[in-house]
Coordinates of C-alpha atoms in Angstrom, one line a residue:
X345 CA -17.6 30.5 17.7
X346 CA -15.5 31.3 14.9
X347 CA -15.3 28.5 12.1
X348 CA -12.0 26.5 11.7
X349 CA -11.6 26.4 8.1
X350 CA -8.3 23.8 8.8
X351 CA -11.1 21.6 9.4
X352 CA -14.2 22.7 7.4
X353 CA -16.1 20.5 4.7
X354 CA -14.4 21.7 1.5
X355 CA -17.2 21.5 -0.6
X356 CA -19.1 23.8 2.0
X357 CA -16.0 26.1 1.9
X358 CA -16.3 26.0 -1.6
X359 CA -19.6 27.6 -2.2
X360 CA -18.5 30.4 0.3
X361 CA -15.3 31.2 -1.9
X362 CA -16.8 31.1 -5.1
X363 CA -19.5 33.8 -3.5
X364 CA -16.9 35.8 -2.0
X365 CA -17.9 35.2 1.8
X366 CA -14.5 34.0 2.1
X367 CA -11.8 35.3 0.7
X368 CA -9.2 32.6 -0.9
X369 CA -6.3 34.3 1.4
X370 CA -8.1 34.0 4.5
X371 CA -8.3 30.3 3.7
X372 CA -5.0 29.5 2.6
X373 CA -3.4 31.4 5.9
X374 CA -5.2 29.3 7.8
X375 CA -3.7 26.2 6.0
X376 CA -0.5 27.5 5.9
X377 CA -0.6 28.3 10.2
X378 CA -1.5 24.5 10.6
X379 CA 1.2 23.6 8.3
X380 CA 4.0 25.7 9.6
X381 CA 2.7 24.5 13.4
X382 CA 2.7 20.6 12.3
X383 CA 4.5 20.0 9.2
X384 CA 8.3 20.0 11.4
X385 CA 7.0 16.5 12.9
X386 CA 5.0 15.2 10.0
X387 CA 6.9 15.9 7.4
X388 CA 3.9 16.1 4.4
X389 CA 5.7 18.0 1.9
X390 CA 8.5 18.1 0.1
X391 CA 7.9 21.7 -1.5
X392 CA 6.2 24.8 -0.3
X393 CA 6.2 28.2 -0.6
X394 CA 3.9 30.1 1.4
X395 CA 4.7 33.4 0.1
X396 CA 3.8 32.3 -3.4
X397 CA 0.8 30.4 -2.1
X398 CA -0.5 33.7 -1.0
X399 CA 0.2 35.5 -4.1
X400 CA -1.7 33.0 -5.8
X401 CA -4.4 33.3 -3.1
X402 CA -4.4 37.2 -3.9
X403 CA -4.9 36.9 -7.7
X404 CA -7.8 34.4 -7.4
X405 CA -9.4 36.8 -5.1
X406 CA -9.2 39.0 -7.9
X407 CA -11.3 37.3 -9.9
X408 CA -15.2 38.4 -10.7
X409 CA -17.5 35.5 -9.3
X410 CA -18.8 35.1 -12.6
X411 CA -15.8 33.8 -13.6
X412 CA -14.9 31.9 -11.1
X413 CA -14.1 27.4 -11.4
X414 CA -15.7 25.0 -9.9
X415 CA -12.7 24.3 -7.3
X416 CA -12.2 28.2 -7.3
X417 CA -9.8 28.6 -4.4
X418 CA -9.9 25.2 -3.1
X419 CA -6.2 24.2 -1.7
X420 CA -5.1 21.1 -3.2
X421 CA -2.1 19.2 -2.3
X422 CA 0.0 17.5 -5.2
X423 CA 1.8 14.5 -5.1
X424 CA 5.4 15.2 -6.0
X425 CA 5.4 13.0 -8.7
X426 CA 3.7 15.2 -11.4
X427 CA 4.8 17.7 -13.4
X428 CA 3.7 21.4 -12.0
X429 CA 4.8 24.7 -14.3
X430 CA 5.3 26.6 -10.8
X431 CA 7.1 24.0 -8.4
X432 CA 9.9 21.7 -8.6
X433 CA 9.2 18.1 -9.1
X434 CA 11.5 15.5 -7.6
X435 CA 10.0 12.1 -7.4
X436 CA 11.9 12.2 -3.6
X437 CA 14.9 10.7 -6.1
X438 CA 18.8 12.4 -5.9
X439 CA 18.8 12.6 -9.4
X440 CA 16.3 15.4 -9.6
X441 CA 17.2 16.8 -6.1
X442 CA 18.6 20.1 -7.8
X443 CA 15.5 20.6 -10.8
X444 CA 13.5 23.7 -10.8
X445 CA 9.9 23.7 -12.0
X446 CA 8.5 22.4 -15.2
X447 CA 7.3 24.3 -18.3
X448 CA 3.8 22.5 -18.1
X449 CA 1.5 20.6 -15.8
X450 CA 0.7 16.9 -15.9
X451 CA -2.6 16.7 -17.3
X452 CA -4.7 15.8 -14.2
X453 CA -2.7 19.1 -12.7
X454 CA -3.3 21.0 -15.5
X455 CA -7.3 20.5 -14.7
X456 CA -7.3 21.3 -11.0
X457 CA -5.6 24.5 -11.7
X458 CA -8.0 25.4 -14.9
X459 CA -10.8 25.0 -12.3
X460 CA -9.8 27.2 -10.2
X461 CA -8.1 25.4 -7.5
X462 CA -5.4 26.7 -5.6
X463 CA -2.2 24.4 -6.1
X464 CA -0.7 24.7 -2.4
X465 CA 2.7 22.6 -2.9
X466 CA 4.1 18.9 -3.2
X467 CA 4.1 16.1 -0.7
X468 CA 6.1 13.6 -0.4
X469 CA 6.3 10.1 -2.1
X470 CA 8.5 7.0 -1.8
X471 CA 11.0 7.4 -4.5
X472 CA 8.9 7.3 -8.1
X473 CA 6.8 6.3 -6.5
X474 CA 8.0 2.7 -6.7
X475 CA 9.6 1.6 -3.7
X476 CA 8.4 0.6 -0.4
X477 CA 10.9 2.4 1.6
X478 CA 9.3 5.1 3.2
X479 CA 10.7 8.3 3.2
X480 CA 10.7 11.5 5.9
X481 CA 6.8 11.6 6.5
X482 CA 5.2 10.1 9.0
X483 CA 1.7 9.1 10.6
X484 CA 0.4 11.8 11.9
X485 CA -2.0 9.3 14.2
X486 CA 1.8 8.1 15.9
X487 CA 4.5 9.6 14.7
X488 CA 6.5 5.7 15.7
X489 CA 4.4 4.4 12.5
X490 CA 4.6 4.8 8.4
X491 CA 1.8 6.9 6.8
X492 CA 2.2 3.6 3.9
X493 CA 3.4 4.8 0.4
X494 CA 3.6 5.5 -2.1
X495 CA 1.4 8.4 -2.0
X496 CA 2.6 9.2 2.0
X497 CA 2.4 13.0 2.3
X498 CA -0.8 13.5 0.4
X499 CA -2.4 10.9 2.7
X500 CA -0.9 12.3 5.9
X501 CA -1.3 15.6 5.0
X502 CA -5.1 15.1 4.6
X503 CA -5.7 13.4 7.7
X504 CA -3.6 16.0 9.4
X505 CA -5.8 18.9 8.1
X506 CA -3.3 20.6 6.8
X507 CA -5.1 20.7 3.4
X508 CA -8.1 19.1 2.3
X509 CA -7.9 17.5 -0.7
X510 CA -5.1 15.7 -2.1
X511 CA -3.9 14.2 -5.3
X512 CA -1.8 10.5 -5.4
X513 CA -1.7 7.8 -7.8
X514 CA -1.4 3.9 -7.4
X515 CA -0.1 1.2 -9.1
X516 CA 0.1 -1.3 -6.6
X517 CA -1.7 0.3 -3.4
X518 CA -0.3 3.8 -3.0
X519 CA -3.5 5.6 -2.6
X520 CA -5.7 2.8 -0.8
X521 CA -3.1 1.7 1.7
X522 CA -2.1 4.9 3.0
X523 CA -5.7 5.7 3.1
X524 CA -6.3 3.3 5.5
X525 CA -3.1 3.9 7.5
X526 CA -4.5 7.6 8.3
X527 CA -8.0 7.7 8.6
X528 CA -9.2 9.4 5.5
X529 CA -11.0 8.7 2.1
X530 CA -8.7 7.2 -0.6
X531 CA -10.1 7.3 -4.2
X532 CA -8.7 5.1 -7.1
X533 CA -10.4 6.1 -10.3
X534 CA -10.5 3.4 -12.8
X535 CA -7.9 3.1 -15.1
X536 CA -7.6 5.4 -18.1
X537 CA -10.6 7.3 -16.6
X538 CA -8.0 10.4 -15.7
X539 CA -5.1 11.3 -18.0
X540 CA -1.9 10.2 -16.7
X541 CA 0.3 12.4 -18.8
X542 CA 2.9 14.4 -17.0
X543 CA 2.9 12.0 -13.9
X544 CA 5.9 9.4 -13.0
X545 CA 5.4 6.1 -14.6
X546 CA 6.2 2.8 -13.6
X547 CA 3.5 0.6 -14.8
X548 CA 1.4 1.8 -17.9
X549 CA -1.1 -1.2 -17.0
X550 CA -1.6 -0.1 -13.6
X551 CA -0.4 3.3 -12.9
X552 CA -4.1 5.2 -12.0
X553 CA -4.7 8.9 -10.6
X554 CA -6.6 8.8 -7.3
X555 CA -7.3 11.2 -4.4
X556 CA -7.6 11.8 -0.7
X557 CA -10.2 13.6 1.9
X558 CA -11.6 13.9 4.8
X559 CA -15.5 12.9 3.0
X560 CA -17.1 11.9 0.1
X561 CA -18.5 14.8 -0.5
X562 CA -15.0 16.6 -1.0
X563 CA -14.1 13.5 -3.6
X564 CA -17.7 13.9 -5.2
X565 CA -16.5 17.8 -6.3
X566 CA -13.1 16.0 -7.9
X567 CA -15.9 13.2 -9.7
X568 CA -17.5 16.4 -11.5
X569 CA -14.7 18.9 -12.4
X570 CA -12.6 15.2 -13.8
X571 CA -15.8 14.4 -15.9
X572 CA -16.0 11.3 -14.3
X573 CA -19.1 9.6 -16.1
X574 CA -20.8 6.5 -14.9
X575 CA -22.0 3.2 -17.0
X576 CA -26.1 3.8 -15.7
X577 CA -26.4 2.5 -12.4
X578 CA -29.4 3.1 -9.5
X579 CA -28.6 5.1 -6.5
X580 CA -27.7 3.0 -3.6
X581 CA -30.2 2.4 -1.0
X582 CA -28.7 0.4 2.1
X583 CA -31.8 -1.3 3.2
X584 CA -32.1 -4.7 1.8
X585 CA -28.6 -4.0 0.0
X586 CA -27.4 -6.4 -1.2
X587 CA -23.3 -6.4 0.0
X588 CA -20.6 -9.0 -0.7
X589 CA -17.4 -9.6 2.2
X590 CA -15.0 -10.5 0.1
X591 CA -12.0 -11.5 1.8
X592 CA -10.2 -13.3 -1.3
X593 CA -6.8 -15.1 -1.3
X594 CA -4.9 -12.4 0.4
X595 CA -6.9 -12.9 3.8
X596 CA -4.8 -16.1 4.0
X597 CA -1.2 -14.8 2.1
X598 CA -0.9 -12.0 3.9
X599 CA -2.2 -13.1 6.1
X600 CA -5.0 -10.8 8.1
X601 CA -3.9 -9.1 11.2
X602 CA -6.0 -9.1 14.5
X603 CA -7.1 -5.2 13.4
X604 CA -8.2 -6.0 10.2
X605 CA -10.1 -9.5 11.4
X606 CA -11.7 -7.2 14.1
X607 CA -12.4 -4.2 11.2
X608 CA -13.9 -7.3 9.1
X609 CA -16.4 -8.6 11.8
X610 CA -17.4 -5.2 12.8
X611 CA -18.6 -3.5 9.2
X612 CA -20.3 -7.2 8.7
X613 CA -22.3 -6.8 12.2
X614 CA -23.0 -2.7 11.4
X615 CA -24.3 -2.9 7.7
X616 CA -26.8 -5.9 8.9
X617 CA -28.2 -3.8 12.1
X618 CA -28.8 -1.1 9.0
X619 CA -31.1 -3.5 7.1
X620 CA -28.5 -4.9 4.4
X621 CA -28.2 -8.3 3.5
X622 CA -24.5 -9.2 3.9
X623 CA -22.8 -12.8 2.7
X624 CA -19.3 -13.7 2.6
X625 CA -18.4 -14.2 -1.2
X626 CA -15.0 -16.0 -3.2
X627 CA -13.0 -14.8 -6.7
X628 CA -15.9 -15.6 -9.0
X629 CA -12.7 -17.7 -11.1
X630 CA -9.8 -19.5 -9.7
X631 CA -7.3 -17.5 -11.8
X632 CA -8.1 -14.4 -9.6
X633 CA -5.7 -16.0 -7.0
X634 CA -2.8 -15.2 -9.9
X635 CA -3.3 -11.2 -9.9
X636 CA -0.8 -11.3 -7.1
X637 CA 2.0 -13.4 -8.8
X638 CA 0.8 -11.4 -12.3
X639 CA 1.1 -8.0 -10.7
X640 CA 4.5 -8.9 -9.8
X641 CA 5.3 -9.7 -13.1
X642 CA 3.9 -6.8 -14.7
X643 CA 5.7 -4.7 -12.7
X644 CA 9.1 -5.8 -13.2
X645 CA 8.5 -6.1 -16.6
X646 CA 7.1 -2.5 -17.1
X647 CA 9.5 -1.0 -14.8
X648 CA 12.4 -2.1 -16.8
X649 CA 11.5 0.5 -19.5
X650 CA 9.9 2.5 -17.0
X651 CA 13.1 3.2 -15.1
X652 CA 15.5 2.5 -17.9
X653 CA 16.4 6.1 -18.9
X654 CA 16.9 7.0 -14.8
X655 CA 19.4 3.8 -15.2
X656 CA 21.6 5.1 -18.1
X657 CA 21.1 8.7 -16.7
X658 CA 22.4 7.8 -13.2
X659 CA 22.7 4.3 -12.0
X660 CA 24.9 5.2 -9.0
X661 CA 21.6 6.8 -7.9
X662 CA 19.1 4.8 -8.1
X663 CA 17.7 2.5 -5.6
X664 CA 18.7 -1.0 -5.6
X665 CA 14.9 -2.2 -6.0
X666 CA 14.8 -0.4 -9.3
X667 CA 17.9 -1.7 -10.7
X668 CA 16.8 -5.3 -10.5
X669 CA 13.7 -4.6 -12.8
X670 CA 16.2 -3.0 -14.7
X671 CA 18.8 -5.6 -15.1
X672 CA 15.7 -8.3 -14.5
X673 CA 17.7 -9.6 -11.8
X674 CA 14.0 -11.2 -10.3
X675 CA 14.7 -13.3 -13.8
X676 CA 11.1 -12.6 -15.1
X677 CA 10.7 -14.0 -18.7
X678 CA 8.9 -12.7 -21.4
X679 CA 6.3 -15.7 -21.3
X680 CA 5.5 -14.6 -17.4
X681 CA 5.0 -10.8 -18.6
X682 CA 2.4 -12.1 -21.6
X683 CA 0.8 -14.7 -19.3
X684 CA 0.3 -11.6 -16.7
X685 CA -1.2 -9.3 -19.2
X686 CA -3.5 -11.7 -21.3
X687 CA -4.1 -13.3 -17.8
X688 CA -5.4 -10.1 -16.2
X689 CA -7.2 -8.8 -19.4
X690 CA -9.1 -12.0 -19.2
X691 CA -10.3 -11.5 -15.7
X692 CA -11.5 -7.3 -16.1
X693 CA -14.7 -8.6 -17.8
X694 CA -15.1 -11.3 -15.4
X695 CA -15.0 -9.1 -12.6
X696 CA -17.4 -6.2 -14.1
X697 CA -19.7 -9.1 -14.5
X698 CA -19.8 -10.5 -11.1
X699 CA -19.3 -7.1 -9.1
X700 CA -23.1 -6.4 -10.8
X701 CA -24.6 -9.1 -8.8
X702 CA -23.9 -7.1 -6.0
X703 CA -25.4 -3.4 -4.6
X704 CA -21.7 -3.4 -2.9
X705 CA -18.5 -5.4 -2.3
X706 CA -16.6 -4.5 0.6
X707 CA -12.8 -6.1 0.6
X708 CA -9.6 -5.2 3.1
X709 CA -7.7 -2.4 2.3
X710 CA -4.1 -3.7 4.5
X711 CA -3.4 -6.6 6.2
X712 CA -3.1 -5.0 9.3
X713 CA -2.8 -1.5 11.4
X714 CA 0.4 0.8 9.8
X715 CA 3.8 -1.2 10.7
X716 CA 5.9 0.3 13.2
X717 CA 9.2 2.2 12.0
X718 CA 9.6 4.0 8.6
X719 CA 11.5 1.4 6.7
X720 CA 8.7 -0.2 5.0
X721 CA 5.7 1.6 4.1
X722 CA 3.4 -1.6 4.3
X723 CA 1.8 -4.8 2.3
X724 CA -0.3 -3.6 -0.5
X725 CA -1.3 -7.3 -1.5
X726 CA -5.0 -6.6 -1.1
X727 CA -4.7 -3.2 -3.0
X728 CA -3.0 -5.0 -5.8
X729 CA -5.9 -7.3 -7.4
X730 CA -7.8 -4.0 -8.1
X731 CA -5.0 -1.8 -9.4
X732 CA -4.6 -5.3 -12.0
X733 CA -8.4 -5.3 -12.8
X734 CA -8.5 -1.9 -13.2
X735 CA -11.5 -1.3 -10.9
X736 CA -12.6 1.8 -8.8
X737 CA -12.5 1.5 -5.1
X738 CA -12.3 3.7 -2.3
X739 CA -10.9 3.0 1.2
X740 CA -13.6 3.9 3.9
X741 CA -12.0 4.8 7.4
X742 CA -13.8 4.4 10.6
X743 CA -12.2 1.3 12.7
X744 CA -9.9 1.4 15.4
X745 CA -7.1 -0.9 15.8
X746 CA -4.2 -1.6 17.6
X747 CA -2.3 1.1 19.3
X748 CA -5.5 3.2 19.0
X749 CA -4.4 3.3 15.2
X750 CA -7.4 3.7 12.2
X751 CA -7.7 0.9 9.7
X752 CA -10.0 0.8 7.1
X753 CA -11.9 -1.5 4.8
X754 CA -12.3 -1.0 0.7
X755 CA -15.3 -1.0 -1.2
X756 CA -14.7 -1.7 -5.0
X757 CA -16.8 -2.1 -8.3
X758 CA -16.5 -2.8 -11.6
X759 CA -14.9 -1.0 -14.0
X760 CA -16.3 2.7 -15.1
X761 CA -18.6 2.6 -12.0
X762 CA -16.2 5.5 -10.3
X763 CA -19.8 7.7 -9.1
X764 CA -21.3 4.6 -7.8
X765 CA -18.5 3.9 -5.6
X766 CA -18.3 7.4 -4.3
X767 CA -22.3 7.0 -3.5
X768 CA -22.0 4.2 -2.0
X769 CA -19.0 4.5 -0.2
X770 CA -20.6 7.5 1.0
X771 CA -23.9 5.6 2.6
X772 CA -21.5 3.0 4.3
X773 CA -18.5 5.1 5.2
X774 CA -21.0 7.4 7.3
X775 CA -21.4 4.2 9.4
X776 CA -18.0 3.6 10.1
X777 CA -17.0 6.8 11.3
X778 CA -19.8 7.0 13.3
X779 CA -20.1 3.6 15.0
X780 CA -17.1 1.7 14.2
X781 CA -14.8 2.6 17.1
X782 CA -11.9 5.4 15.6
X783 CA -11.9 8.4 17.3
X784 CA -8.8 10.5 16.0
X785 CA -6.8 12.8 18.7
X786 CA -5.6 14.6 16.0

């Protein structure tokens, strides 16, 4: 039986490229034959070429294997947000409908392509990747429901197979939502870990690099060729782990959905048959329950400067959402932006603190299975606290909800624990998949 490589481990694919067993345009035909099959219901991608993706293909092939990157030839799918040399980048907005392609990368771009990876087009995002109005993809799961935002086509395009490895970015719970929506590993690095030059900005205190796959081990190659470097921590060992449920104020704001309560009972049930010791844990500090109401704050206070120049360039363009935290029409004052930011600051070394008493924390990723319709792209109210504390996490798929639609549940750390999370999110996401009830048709 011939091997699908739509569907293969990319960090098995990726020994055979850099060895030459595969050649880099075998690969990317592949991709671009379940693209051009699925992308006209999906709707990933809001730029691809395929005849440059080959040519590209063709001239990594050229390369001598001892000269080959670590990602050499592996098909990455950028969030249409950053800055890329070779493609137009839109931000899904009118007033960059008509741009051609930048003279440089964004950073994190920039390092993908340095290491060899082949850059295979952009996917779509909500507009800047601010608002919650979704846009043309959809959830490849049920095409009725939203992919979540803002980071929609990089999530769907993942779980979709039509690439492996994705690149998104969150502010609120753009790569952690979506994650969960679709069925795939979503990875939020923590904040200032990866350089955010060249991308979109909306919130300099939140805005954070993150990506998407099919398994840890696909992130784990991302971890290495992003230098991702850990404060010392032991390897995780899920027998007499330690592991915090913590379901903290959201459970009850949002509030949770039947999917997520189910999700919720399940992982607690699974990680106990596997010999860890699982409690129920609360916000180590009352103020925690303010990250919601801060984040809020921050973010209209930030995306007044953030969207500012869009504003003057073309008002009659921009979204009504973004003109209000222009003009502060949500009437945020000054003394609720510095109680937001000293607020949160104050909590980050609370939180690195208490996540140590733990081997793991496990936390919802949404309140509930993806909403119907794509209007709204979903509540990111439990993605939110982390973005604020700046703390890796990584959404772990596995359960089945409603509608036969995946949900997942986050595991988080403390800050500048980004390989910890990926090694233990790899122990306990293994579980889900395997016994927690999702089986994709897809």
């Amino acid at each position: 039986m011939s091997l699908d490589l739509t569907r293969a481990p990319v960090h098995q694919t990726a020994l055979r490229l850099k060895n030459g067993q595969l050649r880099v345009e075998q690969y990317a035909k592949a991709l671009l034959a379940r693209i051009a099959a699925r992308d006209p219901e999906v709707h990933a991608w809001a730029y691809i070429d395929h005849e440059y993706v080959l040519a590209q293909a063709r001239k990594l092939d050229k390369i001598p294997a001892e000269k080959r990157g670590p990602l050499h030839g592996v098909p990455v799918a950028i969030k249409d947000i950053a800055l890329t040399k070779d493609m137009p980048t839109r931000y899904n907005s009118d007033i960059y409908r008509g741009t051609t392609a930048s003279s440089i990368d964004a950073a994190c771009v920039a390092t993908l392509r340095a290491s060899g990876a082949l850059l295979l087009g952009k996917t779509h995002s909500t507009e800047f990747a601010a608002t919650t109005e979704g846009g043309p993809c959809v959830n490849p799961h049920n095409v009725k429901h939203t992919p979540g935002g803002s980071s929609s086509g990089s999530a769907a395009a993942v779980a979709d197979f039509q690439v492996p490895l994705a690149l998104g970015t969150q502010t609120g719970g753009s790569v952690v939502r979506p994650a969960s929506y679709t069925g795939v590993y979503g990875f939020k690095a923590t904040w200032g870990a990866i350089s955010r030059e060249g991308l979109a900005q909306y919130s300099i205190t939140c805005d954070t690099p993150g990506f998407f796959a099919r398994n840890v081990d696909d992130l784990e190659l991302l971890a290495k060729v992003y230098d991702l470097e850990d404060i010392p921590s032991t390897k995780f060992q899920l027998q007499g782990a330690r592991i915090g449920f913590l379901k903290t104020h959201v459970w009850d704001l949002a509030p949770a959905g039947p999917s997520l309560q189910v999700a919720w009972e399940k992982a607690k049930d699974l990680l106990t048959q596997h010999g860890a010791k699982v409690e129920e844990i609360e916000w180590p500090d009352a103020d925690f329950e303010k990250l919601t109401k801060w984040h809020l704050a921050i973010m209209n206070g930030e995306g007044r400067s953030a969207f500012y120049g869009h504003y003057v360039l073309d008002k009659d363009n921009l979204p009504s959402f973004l003109i209000d935290q222009v003009e502060n029409n949500n009437n945020i004052s000054r003394l609720d932006f510095l109680e937001a930011l000293d607020g949160s600051a104050r909590l980050r070394p609370i939180w690195d603190r208490f996540s140590t008493q733990y081997d793991a924390i496990i936390t919802p990723s949404v309140p509930d299975i993806a909403p119907e319709g794509l209007e709204f792209t979903g509540d990111a109210s439990f993605c939110q606290p982390w973005s604020l504390l700046h703390a890796p996490c990584i959404n772990l798929p596995g359960f089945a909800g409603e509608k036969g639609l995946p949900i997942g549940l986050t595991l988080v750390a403390g800050r500048y624990h980004d390989r910890q999370v990926l090694d233990t999110g790899k122990t306990i996401g293994n579980i889900f998949e395997k016994e927690g009830g999702f089986n994709s048709s897809l």
